[in-house]
Structure formats: structure tokens, C-alpha cells
Amino acid sequence: AFAKLNAKKEQRDIKVTRSGRTEMISIYDVLAGDIIHMEPGDIIPVDGIFVDGSDVKCDESSATGESDAMRKTPGAAVMKALESGQPAKNLDPFVISGAKVLEGVGTFMATSVGEHSSFGQIMMSVRVEIEATPLQEKLGKLAMAIAYLGTTAAGILFFVLLFRFVGGLSGDNRSASEKGSAFMDILIVAVTIIVVAVPEGLPLAVTLALAFATTKMLKENNLVRILRACETMGNATAICSDKTGTLTTNRMTVVAGTFGTTSFVHADSANSDKDKTISAWASQVSPAAKELLIQSIAINSTAFEGQEDGKPVFVGSKTETALLELAKDHLGLVSLSETRDNEQVIHMFPFDSAKKCMGAVVKLPNGQYRLVVKGASEILLSFASEFAHFETLEAEPLSEEHRQVLTDTINAYANRSLRTIGLVYRDFPQWPPADAALTEGGSVDFASLLRDLTFFGLVGIQDPVRPGVPEAVRKAQKAGVTVRMVTGDNMQTARAIATECLIYTEGGLVMEGPDFRRLSTEQLDEMLPRLQVLARSSPEDKRILVTRLKALGEIVAVTGDGTNDAPALKAANVGFSMVSGT
């Protein structure tokens, strides 16, 4: 099943130029020397040298671990720079297999394919030989001991009968054939004991039992890739679980928001006269505020319009699609593509996992440039020095008192198990800004813009806990298995969800990834028994957690739903790769 699944997953056609003709061929048919065309979103299948293109940037994090977008320079331009004596340190003509094209279009010449490519070498290095399970190893040793005992008993019996046979030959009047037949009977008895004593079918019986278990698990939508995982999971003592899509449904909906002095909640959760429903709030939004909201939600987004069962839907990050549904249902967003076409988008800043935010630059009708940023609310609030009145968009300095009010609102949303997303902006008279730092490629450094921002508002997004999760956690804990939650959400949201799932209990420890990373090995070992929730964590944090738990003698199971969880899944004793989620 896995062979068919992998073959189907890997099979795709790519556009190449070969012998002067451009055609679509399978990635399995690519040869060194082919000219391969690449576009945004493509996964590079082979190694090569960049030939020609326009502003091509690649994400090589899967191969190098670096999340920066790498700008590609044509090989001819690099050679020209080298020949002329110009510095070429920052010029990169190499295209690495496994990388993803982020932007730009171009072509490159294939130089290494298959197991000779960098991605192929990585895949060859992580191949594992089929190993016996712990139970199979124990049964193998037991079978060998029984075999030695049976062989010893057979040998003793053979020699006893043989001595008895030889001792009686002097008075034996039987014919030679009868004597030979008697000797063969002795030999057969000894061989029979050996055959009966050696339990050669014992390890095979375990294999068949595990194979039967995998078949039964397949009926429950669990596809077992490594047979020994069935047995190992039965001995698990710790589970490190992701939140989004694993403990929760990953069906996100905007249910609350605060903009200036106005706020709204979902109609089903309005619990005071002060709270407005989303519809009542949206009907009073001014044109200027609505324009800024559309820019923050629709323009500053990587989601797009698609179809599901013949109905139009938004495709992309669940957080972004929840915001787009809000804009569509209440802010008059009709067509996402038309809205983007009607705006002059100057630059897009992809999601920065370190800053937990993303941004876009839009040129305004008055000639100014507006940077809109959305992301983790408490982080964006720390970058803000002003706040905007929602009705007029007039900005004024953000006092410590008002900052505390916003912080309390964020915490209140988080304590209701809501994911909080902040919206901020900043207007510039020119682009690039005069005080902005530039990257080595000449583009504006996103991090240098994250200061003196104007806080515009925040929304609370609900991601309900999956039915049955609290009961499943209770059963695991009753069986002696410690369940820990590892998530990228902030501490308050993580604690609220963990409490709802019965993971967080009184006396447990909740920690954020940056603090977790700074601990020494001794401090980690002392703290881990009480750790129940790890918030604002990175994939490396999860890997460190799994590694230390294993070092303490725990049998660790990990759930993951993306390639970023691969290090932890690989490090764990048992890895659960979730089909749905982020």
C-alpha cells in the first residue's frame, strides 16, 4: 500500500526542453542535460544550474534547513563576474533538488538526477533496513535456547541408544539388514526430537500476528508503514501531540474581534449588551476602515479561490481562509482575484516563522505606500507604537494603559481557546523607505520594517476540539501514558486548549519555545517530568523534547501533520503522520 501511495505521490509531469522541443515528461524520465522550466510552487526534481529567468527565488529549507528565500543568478552571469574579478560570493547559480520555487519563472539545466542528486542522497542516507521487533528478538533468543536444549537432549539420547545398541551386538542374531534398520530407528528418534524441539515457527507467528493487526488498523484508517510500530506503540509511555488538526478540527471561524473602541462576537456567543454581533458591527464599518480591512485580509494573504464539490471555496491556510470568509460574508468581498487585481501590490513578504507574521505593501491613490502586517497578536503589539481609531483611522500614540488593555483583551480571547491574530499597518511616503535595511539581494529586509507600527485591531479565531479527544486523553493517562501538547500558539491559547483536552492539570508546567531552547541538558531533565504544554514552539523544539524524553528512558510517540514535523517523527520511537491538519 505504501509503495503504491509513494509512487502516486511522486508521479508528476514537468515541462522540459530536450533536443530543441518543449514537452511534458515524467520526473522519472529526466536526464542530465535537459533544460527544465520552473514556475512558482514547483518542487525542483533534480540538481542543476540556473540558465535564465526573472527574479527567481527558491525555498531550500528542506535541503539546507535555512528558511530564507534564495535568489538565483544565471550561471553565465556568475562566470562573467568571476572572469572580471568581481565578488561572486553572494551569487548563487545552483538549483537544489527538493527546493520549492517561491517566485519568478526561469529555466535550469539538469546536472544530477536520481540518487546522485542532493535530495536523492538524503533519501538514500535515511533508508533503514528491516529490523526485528523487540518481541521478535526475544522470541528468537527463546527459540535458539529451546533449539540448543532439544539438540543436547537428542544427542544424549542418541548416544545412550547407540551404546545400548553396540553393547548388544555380540548376542544379536538378527541379520545385517535388520541391525541396520535398528540403527536407523535410533537416528530417526534423535532427529525427530530435534525437529519437534526447534520452534522455528515462533517468530513467524509473531510476524503474522502483527500483520493481522496492521490489517485491522487499516480498517480504522491507520496505515502502518513499519511493522514494529504496532508492538512499540503498545509500550509507549509518552505522547507528544500537535494541536491544530490533531487535537482540534482545523475548521476555523472568526468568532470575536476588537477594533479601536468597537468589538464584536459571533451571534451564538454574544453574552452581554456591550457585545455586537458580526453583522451589526460590519454595518457600521466606515469605508476607510473597510478598505484597510480588505487590504489586511485579502491582499496580505497567500490563499486563493478554488472549488470543492462544485462550490467556490477559499484554499490555503485555515487561518487565512477564516479571515477571508469574514470579509466575504460581512465586508463585501465579492471576488478575491478581482480585489487583488484592483490594488497595486508592490511587494509581498512571506510568513516569517521567527516573527510569526507576514506582510504586503500596497500603493495608495495618494501616492503613499502602505505596509499591512498580520500575525501573532502579542508579537505585533510589541512592534506597535501607535493605535488607530477604527472609525476615522486617526492614529495616536499607544500609551502603556492602552497597551495593557489590548494585552488583557488578547489574554481574554486566548483563555477562551481562541487563536488571536493581530492587524497592524504603517504608511510610507516612498518605497523602499529611506530608513529600511536591504538584504544581500537588494530587496527590503522585512524585519527592519517591524517597528513604529500602528495597531489596527485583532480577531479571535475558534478551532474547536475534536469530539472524543478529552476521553482519549483520559484513557491514555489511565493507562500510564503521559500526553504533552506541542503547538505554535501563544501560551494562553495553548493552556486553554490543553485544559479543555484534559492535558493540562494543576501543578503542570506550561513553557514557551524560546525559553525551552535556552535550558541546559540538566535543567531539561529536571523540568520534563512536569512539562505538559510547549507553546510558541518550532520543529527543532519538538525534536529536542523527543530526544531528551528518549534519553530519560521514555518510549515516545509523536503526532505530526507536516514536513516540518519530520525531525521529531524520525526521532520518536513511533511517529503518527496525520492526513489532515496544517
XYZ file of C-alpha atoms in Angstrom:
582
model
C 0.000 0.000 0.000
C 2.813 2.403 0.872
C 4.662 1.601 -2.350
C 1.560 2.487 -4.370
C 0.938 5.590 -2.248
C 4.501 6.856 -2.683
C 4.503 6.132 -6.414
C 1.260 8.070 -6.843
C 2.541 10.944 -4.705
C 5.850 11.267 -6.526
C 4.460 10.872 -10.041
C 4.121 14.228 -11.781
C 4.911 15.716 -15.154
C 7.270 18.637 -15.648
C 7.983 20.930 -18.580
C 11.383 20.391 -20.227
C 13.175 21.382 -23.402
C 15.012 18.467 -24.998
C 16.591 18.396 -28.456
C 15.044 21.779 -29.230
C 11.491 20.650 -28.405
C 9.477 21.656 -25.343
C 7.391 18.822 -23.889
C 5.857 17.479 -20.680
C 7.611 14.384 -19.304
C 7.542 12.379 -16.071
C 10.067 13.325 -13.403
C 11.333 9.743 -13.654
C 12.378 10.362 -17.275
C 14.514 13.459 -16.655
C 18.098 13.120 -17.893
C 21.221 15.154 -17.223
C 21.384 17.933 -19.805
C 17.628 18.533 -20.008
C 16.503 22.168 -19.750
C 13.762 22.260 -17.101
C 11.229 25.076 -16.777
C 10.219 26.243 -13.301
C 7.367 28.367 -12.004
C 6.164 29.477 -8.537
C 5.042 26.471 -6.497
C 7.141 23.906 -8.394
C 9.202 21.375 -6.433
C 12.633 21.018 -8.059
C 13.099 17.315 -9.022
C 16.856 17.302 -9.821
C 20.017 19.310 -9.214
C 21.036 21.796 -11.862
C 22.500 25.144 -12.869
C 20.259 28.168 -13.374
C 20.294 29.197 -17.043
C 17.878 32.089 -17.417
C 14.877 33.631 -15.683
C 13.284 36.576 -13.967
C 13.645 37.202 -10.217
C 13.670 33.503 -9.281
C 13.747 32.728 -5.562
C 13.727 29.254 -4.025
C 12.987 27.909 -0.562
C 15.770 25.392 0.110
C 14.837 24.730 3.746
C 14.037 21.072 3.016
C 17.635 20.534 1.906
C 19.658 23.077 3.883
C 17.440 23.856 6.874
C 17.637 27.584 6.077
C 14.224 29.182 5.581
C 15.488 32.236 3.685
C 14.358 32.702 0.080
C 17.467 32.158 -2.067
C 17.733 34.368 -5.160
C 19.138 32.550 -8.201
C 21.653 34.105 -10.606
C 22.221 32.689 -14.138
C 25.383 30.623 -14.402
C 26.666 32.771 -17.272
C 26.386 35.908 -15.117
C 28.320 34.224 -12.303
C 31.082 33.124 -14.692
C 31.266 36.637 -16.134
C 31.620 38.093 -12.636
C 34.377 35.609 -11.782
C 36.278 36.302 -15.011
C 36.102 40.061 -14.460
C 37.321 39.741 -10.886
C 34.073 40.953 -9.339
C 32.954 39.444 -5.997
C 30.654 36.473 -6.597
C 30.249 35.270 -3.014
C 26.543 36.083 -2.876
C 25.726 34.898 -6.400
C 24.032 31.500 -6.398
C 23.552 29.697 -9.738
C 22.861 26.250 -8.251
C 19.344 24.821 -8.147
C 18.942 22.102 -5.499
C 16.518 19.188 -5.761
C 13.740 19.254 -3.171
C 13.664 23.068 -3.133
C 10.421 24.951 -3.799
C 10.159 27.837 -6.254
C 8.698 30.786 -4.340
C 8.583 33.395 -7.080
C 9.758 34.126 -10.610
C 9.987 31.953 -13.709
C 13.050 30.536 -15.411
C 14.942 27.534 -16.702
C 17.830 25.448 -15.434
C 19.946 22.618 -16.846
C 19.800 19.283 -15.042
C 23.213 18.091 -13.860
C 22.454 15.373 -11.271
C 19.411 13.108 -11.222
C 18.085 10.246 -9.103
C 20.288 9.050 -6.256
C 23.100 11.310 -7.494
C 21.116 14.474 -6.705
C 21.333 16.110 -3.275
C 17.753 15.140 -2.389
C 18.378 11.590 -3.632
C 21.476 11.291 -1.459
C 19.490 12.442 1.576
C 16.792 9.868 0.857
C 19.406 7.125 0.447
C 21.029 8.095 3.748
C 17.797 7.810 5.751
C 16.855 4.400 4.400
C 16.550 1.863 7.163
C 16.964 -1.876 6.989
C 14.071 -4.007 8.154
C 14.722 -4.793 11.807
C 13.201 -7.369 14.086
C 10.804 -6.062 16.710
C 11.818 -6.355 20.394
C 9.365 -9.215 20.867
C 10.721 -10.981 17.781
C 14.259 -10.619 19.126
C 13.238 -12.077 22.492
C 11.343 -14.931 20.857
C 14.330 -15.545 18.576
C 16.573 -15.922 21.616
C 13.985 -18.194 23.268
C 13.735 -20.309 20.131
C 17.531 -20.589 19.981
C 17.694 -21.659 23.645
C 14.996 -24.290 23.100
C 16.839 -25.463 19.976
C 20.093 -25.865 21.938
C 18.247 -27.763 24.682
C 16.478 -30.004 22.164
C 19.698 -30.692 20.273
C 21.509 -31.538 23.512
C 18.720 -33.896 24.612
C 18.644 -35.524 21.176
C 22.434 -36.008 21.254
C 22.367 -37.575 24.724
C 19.506 -39.902 23.776
C 21.243 -40.841 20.517
C 24.484 -41.832 22.253
C 22.660 -43.720 25.053
C 20.685 -45.738 22.497
C 23.805 -46.152 20.346
C 25.862 -47.563 23.274
C 22.980 -49.849 24.158
C 22.774 -50.992 20.534
C 26.541 -51.592 20.249
C 26.644 -53.401 23.611
C 24.005 -55.888 22.468
C 25.579 -56.696 19.103
C 27.577 -59.688 20.488
C 24.442 -61.688 21.290
C 22.308 -60.291 18.480
C 21.287 -62.982 15.965
C 19.439 -60.602 13.604
C 20.508 -60.194 10.019
C 22.669 -57.263 8.902
C 19.690 -55.514 7.284
C 17.674 -55.779 10.496
C 20.600 -54.403 12.505
C 20.935 -51.516 10.031
C 17.222 -50.815 10.322
C 17.518 -50.731 14.139
C 20.380 -48.212 13.886
C 18.300 -46.017 11.533
C 15.442 -46.120 14.062
C 17.803 -44.729 16.707
C 18.934 -41.965 14.332
C 15.345 -41.098 13.374
C 14.334 -40.805 17.051
C 17.182 -38.335 17.656
C 16.361 -36.280 14.544
C 12.656 -36.284 15.457
C 13.441 -34.801 18.866
C 15.446 -32.015 17.204
C 12.679 -31.285 14.705
C 10.000 -31.210 17.392
C 12.081 -29.148 19.832
C 13.132 -26.326 17.468
C 10.256 -23.731 17.424
C 11.134 -22.257 14.027
C 7.559 -21.010 13.615
C 7.545 -18.854 16.764
C 8.966 -15.602 15.232
C 6.837 -16.222 12.146
C 3.733 -16.433 14.319
C 4.539 -13.001 15.790
C 5.019 -11.545 12.305
C 1.667 -12.947 11.213
C 0.004 -11.546 14.345
C 1.461 -8.080 13.677
C 0.435 -8.292 10.023
C -3.097 -9.140 11.135
C -3.002 -6.148 13.496
C -1.957 -3.803 10.661
C -4.835 -5.082 8.530
C -7.255 -4.406 11.369
C -5.778 -0.910 11.855
C -6.152 -0.198 8.142
C -9.913 -0.623 8.535
C -9.718 2.178 11.125
C -7.887 4.441 8.613
C -4.430 3.811 10.105
C -1.813 2.869 7.513
C 1.171 1.194 9.214
C 4.441 1.732 7.367
C 6.810 -0.040 9.788
C 5.544 -3.309 11.262
C 7.394 -2.961 14.552
C 5.489 0.271 15.263
C 2.437 -1.806 16.251
C 4.337 -3.519 19.021
C 6.333 -0.436 20.085
C 3.179 1.653 20.406
C 1.885 -0.842 22.935
C 4.850 0.056 25.155
C 4.601 3.857 24.715
C 4.934 5.914 27.881
C 4.742 9.440 26.398
C 2.822 11.096 23.553
C 3.823 14.486 22.108
C 0.864 15.782 20.128
C 0.425 18.731 17.803
C -2.695 20.865 18.369
C -4.067 22.147 15.069
C -5.762 19.416 13.075
C -4.831 16.739 15.609
C -6.462 17.726 18.886
C -8.672 20.260 17.096
C -10.822 20.024 13.961
C -8.822 22.622 11.963
C -12.118 24.193 10.865
C -11.502 27.766 11.880
C -14.088 30.531 12.222
C -13.736 34.161 13.294
C -15.921 34.475 16.401
C -14.651 37.667 18.053
C -12.809 40.857 17.237
C -11.698 44.175 18.700
C -11.044 47.251 16.550
C -10.394 50.519 18.347
C -13.270 51.033 20.769
C -15.584 48.640 18.896
C -15.818 44.886 19.261
C -17.944 42.017 18.015
C -18.632 38.396 18.820
C -20.295 35.565 16.958
C -24.078 35.636 17.275
C -24.051 32.311 19.120
C -21.636 33.593 21.776
C -22.904 37.131 22.445
C -23.080 37.268 26.196
C -23.559 40.928 27.071
C -25.337 44.017 25.836
C -21.962 45.549 25.015
C -21.108 42.803 22.539
C -22.269 43.369 18.980
C -22.874 40.575 16.525
C -20.588 40.481 13.495
C -23.389 41.654 11.185
C -24.259 44.632 13.408
C -20.594 45.574 13.682
C -19.947 45.251 9.932
C -22.904 47.503 9.082
C -21.199 50.386 10.912
C -17.709 49.994 9.409
C -16.570 53.175 7.644
C -15.322 52.997 4.003
C -11.748 53.833 5.048
C -11.733 51.131 7.726
C -13.275 48.617 5.331
C -10.566 49.363 2.750
C -7.848 48.789 5.341
C -9.508 45.557 6.478
C -9.691 44.264 2.898
C -6.030 45.139 2.367
C -5.043 43.369 5.590
C -7.151 40.268 4.951
C -7.398 39.797 1.167
C -4.221 41.413 -0.182
C -1.920 40.234 2.607
C -2.769 36.585 2.004
C -1.479 33.590 0.078
C -4.879 31.846 -0.045
C -6.745 31.678 -3.346
C -10.162 30.831 -4.728
C -10.940 27.254 -5.699
C -13.805 24.804 -5.922
C -14.928 21.896 -3.774
C -17.860 19.745 -4.856
C -18.726 22.390 -7.424
C -18.928 25.182 -4.838
C -16.485 28.125 -4.596
C -14.210 27.900 -1.560
C -11.033 29.528 -0.327
C -7.950 27.307 -0.478
C -4.911 27.853 1.723
C -4.029 28.329 5.370
C -7.060 27.676 7.575
C -6.380 30.882 9.485
C -6.339 32.924 6.275
C -9.449 31.252 4.875
C -11.314 32.029 8.117
C -10.437 35.724 7.720
C -11.438 35.651 4.044
C -14.801 34.122 4.977
C -15.304 37.054 7.361
C -14.520 39.506 4.547
C -16.785 37.675 2.115
C -19.768 37.364 4.457
C -19.632 40.765 6.155
C -17.239 43.179 4.411
C -18.436 42.961 0.825
C -15.582 40.899 -0.624
C -17.020 39.526 -3.892
C -14.028 38.231 -5.839
C -10.622 37.702 -4.272
C -8.821 37.759 -7.626
C -10.550 40.977 -8.744
C -9.810 42.653 -5.423
C -6.130 41.828 -5.798
C -6.084 42.986 -9.428
C -7.595 46.335 -8.429
C -4.803 47.031 -5.930
C -1.220 47.995 -6.766
C 0.660 45.376 -4.780
C 4.301 46.450 -4.679
C 5.784 43.673 -2.576
C 4.781 40.582 -0.599
C 6.639 39.423 2.492
C 6.087 35.683 3.130
C 5.294 34.370 6.596
C 8.302 34.729 8.900
C 8.279 31.839 11.383
C 10.611 33.727 13.722
C 8.458 36.871 13.839
C 5.188 34.912 13.426
C 3.814 37.365 10.843
C 3.537 38.184 7.121
C 3.111 41.429 5.218
C 2.260 43.178 1.952
C 2.975 46.621 0.514
C 0.194 48.425 -1.372
C 0.450 51.721 -3.274
C -2.334 54.104 -2.227
C -4.170 56.556 -4.547
C -2.471 59.494 -2.787
C 0.960 58.202 -3.824
C 1.939 56.828 -0.425
C 2.809 53.203 0.290
C 1.080 51.160 2.981
C 2.614 48.161 4.697
C -0.068 45.848 6.137
C 1.019 43.085 8.503
C -0.912 40.280 10.168
C 0.261 37.632 12.577
C 0.589 36.695 16.239
C -1.190 39.485 18.101
C 1.048 39.747 21.171
C 4.161 39.898 18.970
C 2.735 42.562 16.650
C 1.583 44.573 19.658
C 5.202 44.718 20.826
C 6.150 46.230 17.437
C 3.439 48.924 17.635
C 3.919 52.468 18.909
C 0.515 53.859 17.827
C -3.073 52.701 17.585
C -5.737 53.751 15.083
C -9.287 54.831 15.848
C -11.427 52.405 13.887
C -13.963 54.925 12.600
C -11.535 57.583 11.285
C -8.178 55.737 11.166
C -6.648 58.656 13.045
C -3.547 57.431 14.847
C -2.349 58.456 18.263
C 0.490 57.253 20.494
C -0.090 53.902 22.167
C 0.017 54.567 25.897
C 1.033 51.926 28.405
C -2.520 51.928 29.727
C -3.987 51.237 26.285
C -1.292 48.636 25.592
C -2.306 46.843 28.788
C -5.973 46.947 27.736
C -5.066 45.307 24.421
C -2.900 42.746 26.211
C -5.789 41.911 28.538
C -8.083 41.512 25.506
C -5.601 39.169 23.840
C -5.348 37.109 27.032
C -9.142 37.049 27.394
C -9.503 35.687 23.855
C -6.714 33.176 24.436
C -8.309 31.981 27.674
C -11.433 31.200 25.626
C -9.269 28.881 23.465
C -9.262 31.385 20.582
C -6.307 31.878 18.249
C -5.605 35.623 18.222
C -4.471 37.368 15.036
C -3.302 40.982 15.137
C -3.619 43.507 12.276
C -1.157 46.412 12.047
C -0.054 48.825 9.346
C 2.335 51.656 8.568
C 2.299 54.275 5.791
C 5.489 55.347 4.000
C 5.996 58.366 1.695
C 8.268 56.334 -0.604
C 9.280 52.779 -1.369
C 11.742 51.467 -0.450
C 11.666 53.501 2.776
C 14.704 55.660 3.394
C 15.447 54.010 6.759
C 14.848 50.411 5.648
C 17.653 47.868 5.624
C 18.301 45.913 2.431
C 19.065 42.231 2.008
C 22.019 40.910 0.043
C 19.719 40.522 -2.956
C 18.777 44.201 -2.849
C 15.210 43.797 -1.548
C 13.824 45.386 1.622
C 14.500 43.480 4.839
C 11.109 42.682 6.408
C 12.463 42.682 9.965
C 13.723 46.271 9.601
C 10.148 47.447 8.944
C 8.665 45.886 12.081
C 8.856 48.975 14.275
C 6.700 52.050 14.903
C 3.666 50.198 13.541
C 0.064 51.289 14.055
C -2.100 48.701 15.797
C -5.421 48.451 13.990
C -7.244 45.520 15.554
C -7.290 41.860 16.477
C -9.594 38.934 15.841
C -10.224 35.717 17.740
C -10.457 32.545 15.661
C -12.060 29.426 17.082
C -10.747 25.968 16.282
C -12.992 23.514 18.182
C -11.554 20.500 19.958
C -12.264 17.244 18.144
C -15.080 15.184 19.679
C -13.682 12.362 21.770
C -10.255 13.928 22.351
C -10.721 14.506 26.131
C -11.915 10.914 26.581
C -8.979 9.583 24.525
C -6.527 11.610 26.625
C -8.165 10.325 29.821
C -7.813 6.714 28.633
C -4.147 7.265 27.741
C -3.424 8.789 31.146
C -5.265 5.953 32.877
C -3.014 3.517 31.008
C 0.058 5.312 32.358
C 0.852 7.306 29.208
C 1.815 10.978 29.658
C 0.287 13.234 26.987
C 2.007 16.528 26.127
C 0.834 19.222 23.706
C 3.360 20.973 21.452
C 1.974 23.915 19.460
C 2.881 27.183 17.793
C 0.058 29.099 19.501
C 0.662 31.508 22.369
C 0.792 30.353 25.964
C -2.729 31.395 26.975
C -4.419 29.736 23.984
C -2.296 26.610 24.399
C -3.124 26.375 28.110
C -6.859 26.837 27.451
C -6.955 24.148 24.743
C -4.829 21.791 26.859
C -7.175 22.279 29.809
C -10.172 21.523 27.593
C -8.441 18.376 26.325
C -7.571 17.344 29.920
C -3.848 17.508 29.092
C -3.061 20.411 31.416
C -3.675 19.738 35.095
C -2.970 21.648 38.290
C 0.725 21.601 39.057
C 1.694 21.047 35.426
C 4.190 23.237 33.591
C 3.495 25.400 30.522
C 6.533 26.781 28.698
C 7.256 28.747 25.521
C 9.706 27.575 22.858
C 12.281 30.400 23.249
C 12.575 29.688 26.995
C 12.683 25.925 26.375
C 15.589 26.315 23.923
C 17.736 28.176 26.439
C 17.634 25.401 29.057
C 20.685 23.233 29.645
C 20.500 19.446 29.458
C 20.420 19.183 33.255
C 17.632 21.769 33.513
C 15.656 19.976 30.786
C 15.910 16.628 32.558
C 14.724 18.226 35.805
C 11.806 20.062 34.167
C 10.499 17.461 31.676
C 8.519 15.299 34.142
C 6.266 18.315 34.898
C 6.104 19.756 31.362
C 2.612 19.375 29.874
C 2.365 22.160 27.259
C 5.053 23.648 24.995
C 3.756 26.820 23.291
C 5.227 29.029 20.533
C 7.418 26.066 19.631
C 9.429 25.343 16.498
C 10.068 21.938 14.856
C 13.514 21.945 16.470
C 11.921 22.378 19.914
C 9.781 19.300 19.312
C 12.834 17.303 18.198
C 14.784 18.342 21.303
C 11.826 17.386 23.511
C 11.553 13.937 21.927
C 15.302 13.310 22.111
C 15.519 14.198 25.802
C 12.462 12.115 26.694
C 14.054 9.107 24.977
C 17.297 9.740 26.846
C 15.303 9.553 30.090
C 14.080 6.077 29.137
C 10.650 7.019 27.796
C 9.058 5.265 24.806
C 7.902 8.323 22.826
C 5.131 8.608 20.241
C 4.789 11.797 18.152
C 1.929 13.074 16.016
C 2.721 15.416 13.128
C 0.891 16.836 10.133
C 3.567 18.494 8.015
C 7.113 18.165 6.675
C 8.273 20.496 9.439
C 7.445 17.714 11.937
C 9.683 15.208 10.121
C 12.691 15.565 12.507
C 10.537 14.775 15.549
C 8.696 11.950 13.765
C 12.041 10.429 12.805
C 13.499 10.832 16.294
C 10.500 9.273 18.056
C 10.018 5.568 18.726
C 6.685 5.767 16.898
C 5.564 8.520 14.536
C 1.954 9.223 13.592
C 1.671 11.215 10.367
C -1.752 12.831 10.263
C -3.575 13.102 6.930
C -5.417 16.309 7.835
C -4.261 19.399 9.672
C -1.936 22.223 8.882
